[in-house]
C-alpha cells in the first residue's frame, strides 16, 4: 500500500495529572490512525488552564508516551506560547460573525432556566446578547467579561469515522459559546481549532466526550476559512463502577504500571484488544499495532477496563 503522506494526526492532552490508561488509549488510537497511513503526528500540550501548568505532569506525559512507543514529529506545541495567534484568530472571527461580551457569572448561567445543551452544560439563554448596545459598551469598559460567539439557527453535521453521522443545531442544542473566558484565558473550542489549523492537522482522533464539541469547531473552521479535518471519536474507558477512568484511579496511571513492572507491550496488547484490533490481549509493540491497525474494527460503545488483565 502506498503511504498517504498527506495524513497529519495529533494528540492534544491536557497535562493536569499523570497519564492514565484512558489517556494512553486515546493517544495510541490517534497515533495508530496516522502512522498506519504513513502519516505524520503532532503532540500539543493543552496547558492554558492553571491546572495544567505543573511541569511534572507535562514531563510525565512525554516520558509515558515514549515508554509506550508513541512518537511524534517535531517539537511539542505548547499553547502557553501561542496567545498572539489566538488573539489574531479572534479578530478574524469578529470581522465575520458576532462576538459579544458576556457578564454572566457561573451562578447566573446555572440559575437561568435554560434547557441543557447536549454535553450537559446549560444552554446559554442569550441574556447578554439581548442587552442594550450602550449598556453593553459601558459595562465592557469596566467589568470582567467573557466573549461569546453568536450562533445562528443552523444545523452542522459531519460523518465521524467511528461514530458515523452526527449533527447538531447550534442555536437549539449548544447556544452562543465562549471563545475567551472572563479570566482572559482563551477557550478550548477556539485554541483547539486555531492550533490544529496552524499544525496542518488533517485527522482529529479523540474521545467521544468531545463529539458534541465538533459542530462548534466546524463552525470555527468555516469562519477561519480553513479546511475541515477528518474526525474520529473513540469510545471511552470506564472504571469498574461505570465512571470514566480518571486520575483518581491511581492504579490505572501509566507511571504506576511502570513501577509495578508491567511492560509497554502488555499495556499496548490490552489496549489493542479493547480497540477491537486483536482477539486476545497478546503483548505487542505500538509499531506492531500500527502494522495491523484497522479503524473499522474500533467499537463505538464505552468499555469497562479490568486492570487485573495487566498483571503477570
Ligand atoms: N485537551 C483535551 C483533553 O485532554 C483533548 C482535546 C482534543 O483532543 O481536541 O481531553
Tab-separated table of C-alpha atoms and ligand atoms in Angstrom:
chain	number	residue	atom	x	y	z
A	1	UNK	CA	0.000	0.000	0.000
A	2	UNK	CA	1.316	3.439	-0.882
A	3	UNK	CA	1.845	5.610	2.186
A	4	UNK	CA	-0.515	8.560	2.335
A	5	UNK	CA	1.925	11.229	3.442
A	6	UNK	CA	-0.879	13.778	3.489
A	7	UNK	CA	-2.305	12.454	6.742
A	8	UNK	CA	-1.313	14.511	9.777
A	9	UNK	CA	-2.705	13.329	13.076
A	10	UNK	CA	-2.327	14.736	16.548
A	11	UNK	CA	-2.952	14.342	20.229
A	12	UNK	CA	-3.698	17.304	22.447
A	13	UNK	CA	-3.537	16.125	26.059
A	14	UNK	CA	-4.125	18.490	28.979
A	15	UNK	CA	-1.297	17.822	31.446
A	16	UNK	CA	-3.441	18.169	34.565
A	17	UNK	CA	-2.312	14.917	36.174
A	18	UNK	CA	-0.474	11.681	35.489
A	19	UNK	CA	-1.387	9.876	32.280
A	20	UNK	CA	-3.838	7.022	32.871
A	21	UNK	CA	-4.918	4.095	30.746
A	22	UNK	CA	-7.749	6.112	29.128
A	23	UNK	CA	-5.308	8.815	28.013
A	24	UNK	CA	-2.977	6.102	26.700
A	25	UNK	CA	-5.855	4.501	24.744
A	26	UNK	CA	-6.642	7.856	23.147
A	27	UNK	CA	-3.022	8.602	22.301
A	28	UNK	CA	-2.469	5.107	20.910
A	29	UNK	CA	-5.523	5.208	18.653
A	30	UNK	CA	-4.721	8.690	17.314
A	31	UNK	CA	-1.126	7.620	16.695
A	32	UNK	CA	-2.102	4.319	15.024
A	33	UNK	CA	-4.642	6.075	12.779
A	34	UNK	CA	-1.920	8.410	11.478
A	35	UNK	CA	1.071	6.061	11.421
A	36	UNK	CA	-0.814	3.167	9.811
A	37	UNK	CA	-1.495	5.532	6.902
A	38	UNK	CA	2.195	6.546	6.776
A	39	UNK	CA	1.221	9.970	8.111
A	40	UNK	CA	2.898	12.399	10.461
A	41	UNK	CA	1.865	13.026	14.047
A	42	UNK	CA	1.888	16.145	16.216
A	43	UNK	CA	1.870	16.461	20.013
A	44	UNK	CA	0.318	19.548	21.570
A	45	UNK	CA	0.130	20.299	25.274
A	46	UNK	CA	-3.180	21.968	26.078
A	47	UNK	CA	-1.783	23.786	29.072
A	48	UNK	CA	-3.576	27.150	29.129
A	49	UNK	CA	-5.614	26.294	32.178
A	50	UNK	CA	-3.911	26.843	35.533
A	51	UNK	CA	-4.463	23.206	36.484
A	52	UNK	CA	-2.219	22.175	33.589
A	53	UNK	CA	0.811	24.236	34.497
A	54	UNK	CA	2.655	21.803	36.737
A	55	UNK	CA	5.775	20.860	34.677
A	56	UNK	CA	5.924	17.482	36.444
A	57	UNK	CA	2.784	16.367	34.583
A	58	UNK	CA	3.982	17.619	31.195
A	59	UNK	CA	7.276	15.795	31.628
A	60	UNK	CA	5.489	12.668	32.873
A	61	UNK	CA	3.314	12.710	29.800
A	62	UNK	CA	6.240	12.850	27.372
A	63	UNK	CA	8.052	10.096	29.290
A	64	UNK	CA	4.990	7.840	29.367
A	65	UNK	CA	4.305	8.315	25.646
A	66	UNK	CA	7.920	7.474	24.794
A	67	UNK	CA	7.807	4.422	27.078
A	68	UNK	CA	4.710	3.216	25.213
A	69	UNK	CA	6.487	3.698	21.861
A	70	UNK	CA	4.235	6.554	20.738
A	71	UNK	CA	6.450	9.044	18.905
A	72	UNK	CA	5.736	12.432	17.366
A	73	UNK	CA	7.255	14.692	14.722
A	74	UNK	CA	8.970	17.950	15.667
A	75	UNK	CA	8.807	19.745	18.984
A	76	UNK	CA	5.595	19.566	21.019
A	77	UNK	CA	3.354	22.611	20.507
A	78	UNK	CA	2.892	24.458	23.796
A	79	UNK	CA	-0.261	26.586	23.941
A	80	UNK	CA	1.122	28.976	26.537
A	81	UNK	CA	3.408	30.316	23.744
A	82	UNK	CA	0.603	30.853	21.254
A	83	UNK	CA	-1.569	33.587	22.735
A	84	UNK	CA	-0.885	36.120	19.901
A	85	UNK	CA	-2.196	33.556	17.370
A	86	UNK	CA	-5.435	33.199	19.390
A	87	UNK	CA	-5.865	36.979	19.561
A	88	UNK	CA	-5.450	37.242	15.811
A	89	UNK	CA	-7.964	34.452	15.172
A	90	UNK	CA	-10.470	36.121	17.490
A	91	UNK	CA	-10.173	39.311	15.438
A	92	UNK	CA	-10.663	37.412	12.186
A	93	UNK	CA	-13.761	35.715	13.550
A	94	UNK	CA	-15.091	39.039	14.852
A	95	UNK	CA	-14.799	40.501	11.344
A	96	UNK	CA	-17.191	37.831	10.001
A	97	UNK	CA	-19.503	36.957	12.870
A	98	UNK	CA	-20.948	38.458	16.001
A	99	UNK	CA	-18.800	38.252	19.134
A	100	UNK	CA	-20.105	39.997	22.254
A	101	UNK	CA	-19.141	40.487	25.907
A	102	UNK	CA	-20.951	38.314	28.437
A	103	UNK	CA	-21.095	39.381	32.087
A	104	UNK	CA	-22.985	36.374	33.423
A	105	UNK	CA	-21.384	34.623	36.379
A	106	UNK	CA	-21.343	30.848	36.676
A	107	UNK	CA	-24.226	31.137	39.156
A	108	UNK	CA	-26.218	33.278	36.673
A	109	UNK	CA	-25.694	30.659	33.993
A	110	UNK	CA	-26.898	27.817	36.191
A	111	UNK	CA	-29.836	29.813	37.543
A	112	UNK	CA	-31.134	30.630	34.069
A	113	UNK	CA	-33.847	28.094	33.414
A	114	UNK	CA	-32.485	27.160	30.036
A	115	UNK	CA	-32.532	23.593	28.759
A	116	UNK	CA	-29.238	21.777	28.840
A	117	UNK	CA	-27.010	21.501	25.817
A	118	UNK	CA	-26.159	18.030	24.536
A	119	UNK	CA	-22.929	17.907	26.541
A	120	UNK	CA	-24.698	18.732	29.803
A	121	UNK	CA	-23.701	22.399	30.093
A	122	UNK	CA	-26.615	24.815	30.445
A	123	UNK	CA	-27.714	26.222	27.117
A	124	UNK	CA	-26.886	29.922	27.197
A	125	UNK	CA	-30.118	31.893	27.378
A	126	UNK	CA	-28.671	34.844	25.441
A	127	UNK	CA	-29.037	37.312	28.342
A	128	UNK	CA	-26.076	39.476	27.327
A	129	UNK	CA	-26.827	39.104	23.627
A	130	UNK	CA	-30.105	40.946	24.101
A	131	UNK	CA	-28.522	43.690	26.214
A	132	UNK	CA	-28.866	47.273	25.028
A	133	UNK	CA	-25.748	48.246	22.997
A	134	UNK	CA	-24.905	51.299	25.149
A	135	UNK	CA	-25.184	49.363	28.379
A	136	UNK	CA	-23.059	46.593	26.937
A	137	UNK	CA	-20.319	49.032	25.954
A	138	UNK	CA	-20.281	50.848	29.302
A	139	UNK	CA	-20.127	47.625	31.256
A	140	UNK	CA	-17.484	46.074	28.989
A	141	UNK	CA	-15.174	49.019	29.689
A	142	UNK	CA	-15.163	48.431	33.438
A	143	UNK	CA	-16.198	44.869	34.169
A	144	UNK	CA	-14.579	41.475	33.609
A	145	UNK	CA	-16.373	39.594	30.883
A	146	UNK	CA	-16.206	36.560	28.675
A	147	UNK	CA	-16.502	36.812	24.888
A	148	UNK	CA	-19.198	34.743	23.225
A	149	UNK	CA	-19.807	33.882	19.595
A	150	UNK	CA	-23.397	34.229	18.462
A	151	UNK	CA	-24.600	31.147	16.585
A	152	UNK	CA	-27.393	31.065	14.078
A	153	UNK	CA	-30.240	28.587	13.795
A	154	UNK	CA	-28.273	26.202	11.592
A	155	UNK	CA	-27.539	22.522	11.707
A	156	UNK	CA	-23.933	21.444	11.331
A	157	UNK	CA	-23.312	17.802	10.538
A	158	UNK	CA	-20.403	15.567	9.656
A	159	UNK	CA	-19.636	11.885	9.332
A	160	UNK	CA	-17.453	10.643	12.157
A	161	UNK	CA	-15.018	7.899	11.118
A	162	UNK	CA	-16.018	5.791	14.153
A	163	UNK	CA	-19.430	7.028	15.348
A	164	UNK	CA	-20.993	7.667	11.921
A	165	UNK	CA	-23.217	10.649	11.059
A	166	UNK	CA	-23.645	13.294	13.768
A	167	UNK	CA	-25.333	16.669	13.677
A	168	UNK	CA	-26.292	19.494	15.953
A	169	UNK	CA	-28.411	22.593	15.651
A	170	UNK	CA	-26.098	25.096	17.296
A	171	UNK	CA	-28.795	27.562	18.377
A	172	UNK	CA	-31.028	24.881	19.905
A	173	UNK	CA	-28.516	22.368	21.230
A	174	UNK	CA	-25.497	24.462	22.089
A	175	UNK	CA	-26.227	28.194	22.218
A	176	UNK	CA	-23.808	31.105	21.906
A	177	UNK	CA	-20.473	29.783	23.136
A	178	UNK	CA	-17.442	31.239	24.861
A	179	UNK	CA	-14.276	31.994	22.885
A	180	UNK	CA	-12.447	33.792	25.682
A	181	UNK	CA	-13.212	33.234	29.360
A	182	UNK	CA	-13.751	36.064	31.831
A	183	UNK	CA	-10.305	35.375	33.360
A	184	UNK	CA	-8.811	36.211	29.940
A	185	UNK	CA	-7.921	32.574	29.077
A	186	UNK	CA	-8.880	31.552	25.546
A	187	UNK	CA	-11.461	28.781	25.473
A	188	UNK	CA	-10.720	25.215	24.401
A	189	UNK	CA	-13.008	25.372	21.332
A	190	UNK	CA	-11.045	28.266	19.847
A	191	UNK	CA	-7.493	27.254	20.735
A	192	UNK	CA	-8.016	23.684	19.592
A	193	UNK	CA	-9.140	24.793	16.136
A	194	UNK	CA	-6.507	27.536	15.756
A	195	UNK	CA	-3.726	25.115	16.705
A	196	UNK	CA	-4.959	22.243	14.559
A	197	UNK	CA	-5.091	24.627	11.586
A	198	UNK	CA	-1.606	26.012	12.335
A	199	UNK	CA	-0.171	22.487	12.619
A	200	UNK	CA	-1.758	21.384	9.321
A	201	UNK	CA	-3.728	18.618	11.070
A	202	UNK	CA	-5.928	16.582	8.708
A	203	UNK	CA	-7.203	13.988	11.182
A	204	UNK	CA	-8.557	14.535	14.712
A	205	UNK	CA	-8.910	11.344	16.775
A	206	UNK	CA	-10.127	11.810	20.366
A	207	UNK	CA	-12.618	10.583	22.941
A	208	UNK	CA	-16.356	10.569	22.303
A	209	UNK	CA	-16.801	13.019	25.193
A	210	UNK	CA	-15.712	15.642	22.642
A	211	UNK	CA	-18.111	14.584	19.891
A	212	UNK	CA	-20.572	17.314	20.869
A	213	UNK	CA	-17.813	19.974	20.609
A	214	UNK	CA	-17.159	19.149	16.970
A	215	UNK	CA	-20.043	21.090	15.339
A	216	UNK	CA	-18.866	24.238	17.183
A	217	UNK	CA	-15.344	23.575	15.989
A	218	UNK	CA	-16.507	23.042	12.402
A	219	UNK	CA	-18.188	26.464	12.554
A	220	UNK	CA	-14.864	27.983	13.654
A	221	UNK	CA	-13.011	26.248	10.792
A	222	UNK	CA	-15.527	27.793	8.416
A	223	UNK	CA	-15.184	31.252	9.944
A	224	UNK	CA	-11.394	30.959	9.681
A	225	UNK	CA	-11.631	29.744	6.041
A	226	UNK	CA	-9.725	26.574	6.815
A	227	UNK	CA	-10.272	23.046	5.538
A	228	UNK	CA	-12.075	20.775	7.945
A	229	UNK	CA	-10.145	17.691	9.117
A	230	UNK	CA	-11.496	14.150	9.339
A	231	UNK	CA	-12.877	13.396	12.820
A	232	UNK	CA	-12.905	10.076	14.682
A	233	UNK	CA	-14.312	9.889	18.223
A	234	UNK	CA	-13.401	6.683	20.009
A	235	UNK	CA	-15.304	5.070	22.908
A	236	UNK	CA	-14.201	5.845	26.461
A	237	UNK	CA	-12.656	3.506	29.004
A	238	UNK	CA	-14.644	3.189	32.218
A	239	UNK	CA	-13.633	2.147	35.727
A	240	UNK	CA	-15.419	-0.842	37.325
A	241	UNK	CA	-18.047	1.471	38.888
A	242	UNK	CA	-19.042	2.860	35.481
A	243	UNK	CA	-17.287	6.233	35.850
A	244	UNK	CA	-14.845	7.395	33.212
A	245	UNK	CA	-11.338	6.332	34.091
A	246	UNK	CA	-9.590	9.286	35.680
A	247	UNK	CA	-6.536	10.453	37.558
A	248	UNK	CA	-8.216	9.313	40.769
A	249	UNK	CA	-7.892	5.707	39.673
A	250	UNK	CA	-4.261	5.578	40.835
A	251	UNK	CA	-3.614	2.021	39.663
A	252	UNK	CA	-4.540	2.972	36.153
A	253	UNK	CA	-1.756	5.535	35.725
A	254	UNK	CA	0.994	4.529	33.331
A	255	UNK	CA	3.529	5.629	35.969
A	256	UNK	CA	2.158	3.118	38.480
A	257	UNK	CA	2.154	0.352	35.845
A	258	UNK	CA	5.805	1.079	35.089
A	259	UNK	CA	6.585	0.864	38.787
A	260	UNK	CA	4.747	-2.455	39.064
A	261	UNK	CA	6.981	-3.892	36.343
A	262	UNK	CA	4.259	-4.127	33.679
A	263	UNK	CA	5.807	-3.877	30.190
A	264	UNK	CA	4.737	-1.404	27.498
A	265	UNK	CA	3.916	-4.385	25.240
A	266	UNK	CA	1.482	-5.731	27.844
A	267	UNK	CA	-0.279	-2.346	28.024
A	268	UNK	CA	-0.414	-1.954	24.227
A	269	UNK	CA	-1.658	-5.533	23.785
A	270	UNK	CA	-4.511	-4.942	26.235
A	271	UNK	CA	-5.437	-1.597	24.628
A	272	UNK	CA	-5.301	-3.209	21.177
A	273	UNK	CA	-7.787	-5.841	22.324
A	274	UNK	CA	-10.110	-3.164	23.767
A	275	UNK	CA	-9.850	-1.326	20.439
A	276	UNK	CA	-11.044	-4.426	18.595
A	277	UNK	CA	-7.663	-4.913	16.905
A	278	UNK	CA	-6.853	-8.325	18.420
A	279	UNK	CA	-8.927	-11.242	19.713
A	280	UNK	CA	-6.679	-11.775	22.740
A	281	UNK	CA	-4.599	-9.375	24.798
A	282	UNK	CA	-1.287	-10.654	23.402
A	283	UNK	CA	1.704	-8.399	24.142
A	284	UNK	CA	2.661	-6.268	21.125
A	285	UNK	CA	4.584	-3.091	20.411
A	286	UNK	CA	2.969	0.132	19.197
A	287	UNK	CA	4.722	-0.407	15.836
A	288	UNK	CA	3.176	-3.869	15.528
A	289	UNK	CA	-0.235	-2.406	16.248
A	290	UNK	CA	0.232	0.230	13.514
A	291	UNK	CA	1.008	-2.645	11.120
A	292	UNK	CA	-2.320	-4.427	11.720
A	293	UNK	CA	-4.472	-1.390	12.550
A	294	UNK	CA	-7.988	-1.388	11.069
A	295	UNK	CA	-10.100	1.605	12.138
A	296	UNK	CA	-13.319	-0.119	11.031
A	297	UNK	CA	-12.922	-2.615	13.902
A	298	UNK	CA	-12.999	0.009	16.672
A	299	UNK	CA	-16.164	-0.446	18.752
A	300	UNK	CA	-18.490	2.523	19.293
A	301	UNK	CA	-19.620	1.760	22.869
A	302	UNK	CA	-17.688	2.688	26.017
A	303	UNK	CA	-15.865	-0.196	27.732
A	304	UNK	CA	-15.109	-1.177	31.312
A	305	UNK	CA	-11.472	-1.954	31.940
A	306	UNK	CA	-10.182	-4.802	34.040
A	307	UNK	CA	-6.770	-3.789	35.347
A	308	UNK	CA	-6.059	-7.318	36.539
A	309	UNK	CA	-5.555	-8.238	32.847
A	310	UNK	CA	-2.279	-6.323	33.043
A	311	UNK	CA	-0.800	-8.198	35.992
A	312	UNK	CA	1.587	-11.027	35.165
B	1	LIG	N1	-7.180	18.521	25.777
B	1	LIG	C1	-8.272	17.642	25.593
B	1	LIG	C2	-8.207	16.516	26.601
B	1	LIG	O1	-7.150	16.247	27.159
B	1	LIG	C3	-8.299	16.995	24.216
B	1	LIG	C4	-8.672	17.962	23.194
B	1	LIG	C5	-8.757	17.384	21.784
B	1	LIG	O2	-8.243	16.290	21.515
B	1	LIG	O3	-9.334	18.098	20.961
B	1	LIG	O4	-9.229	15.901	26.844
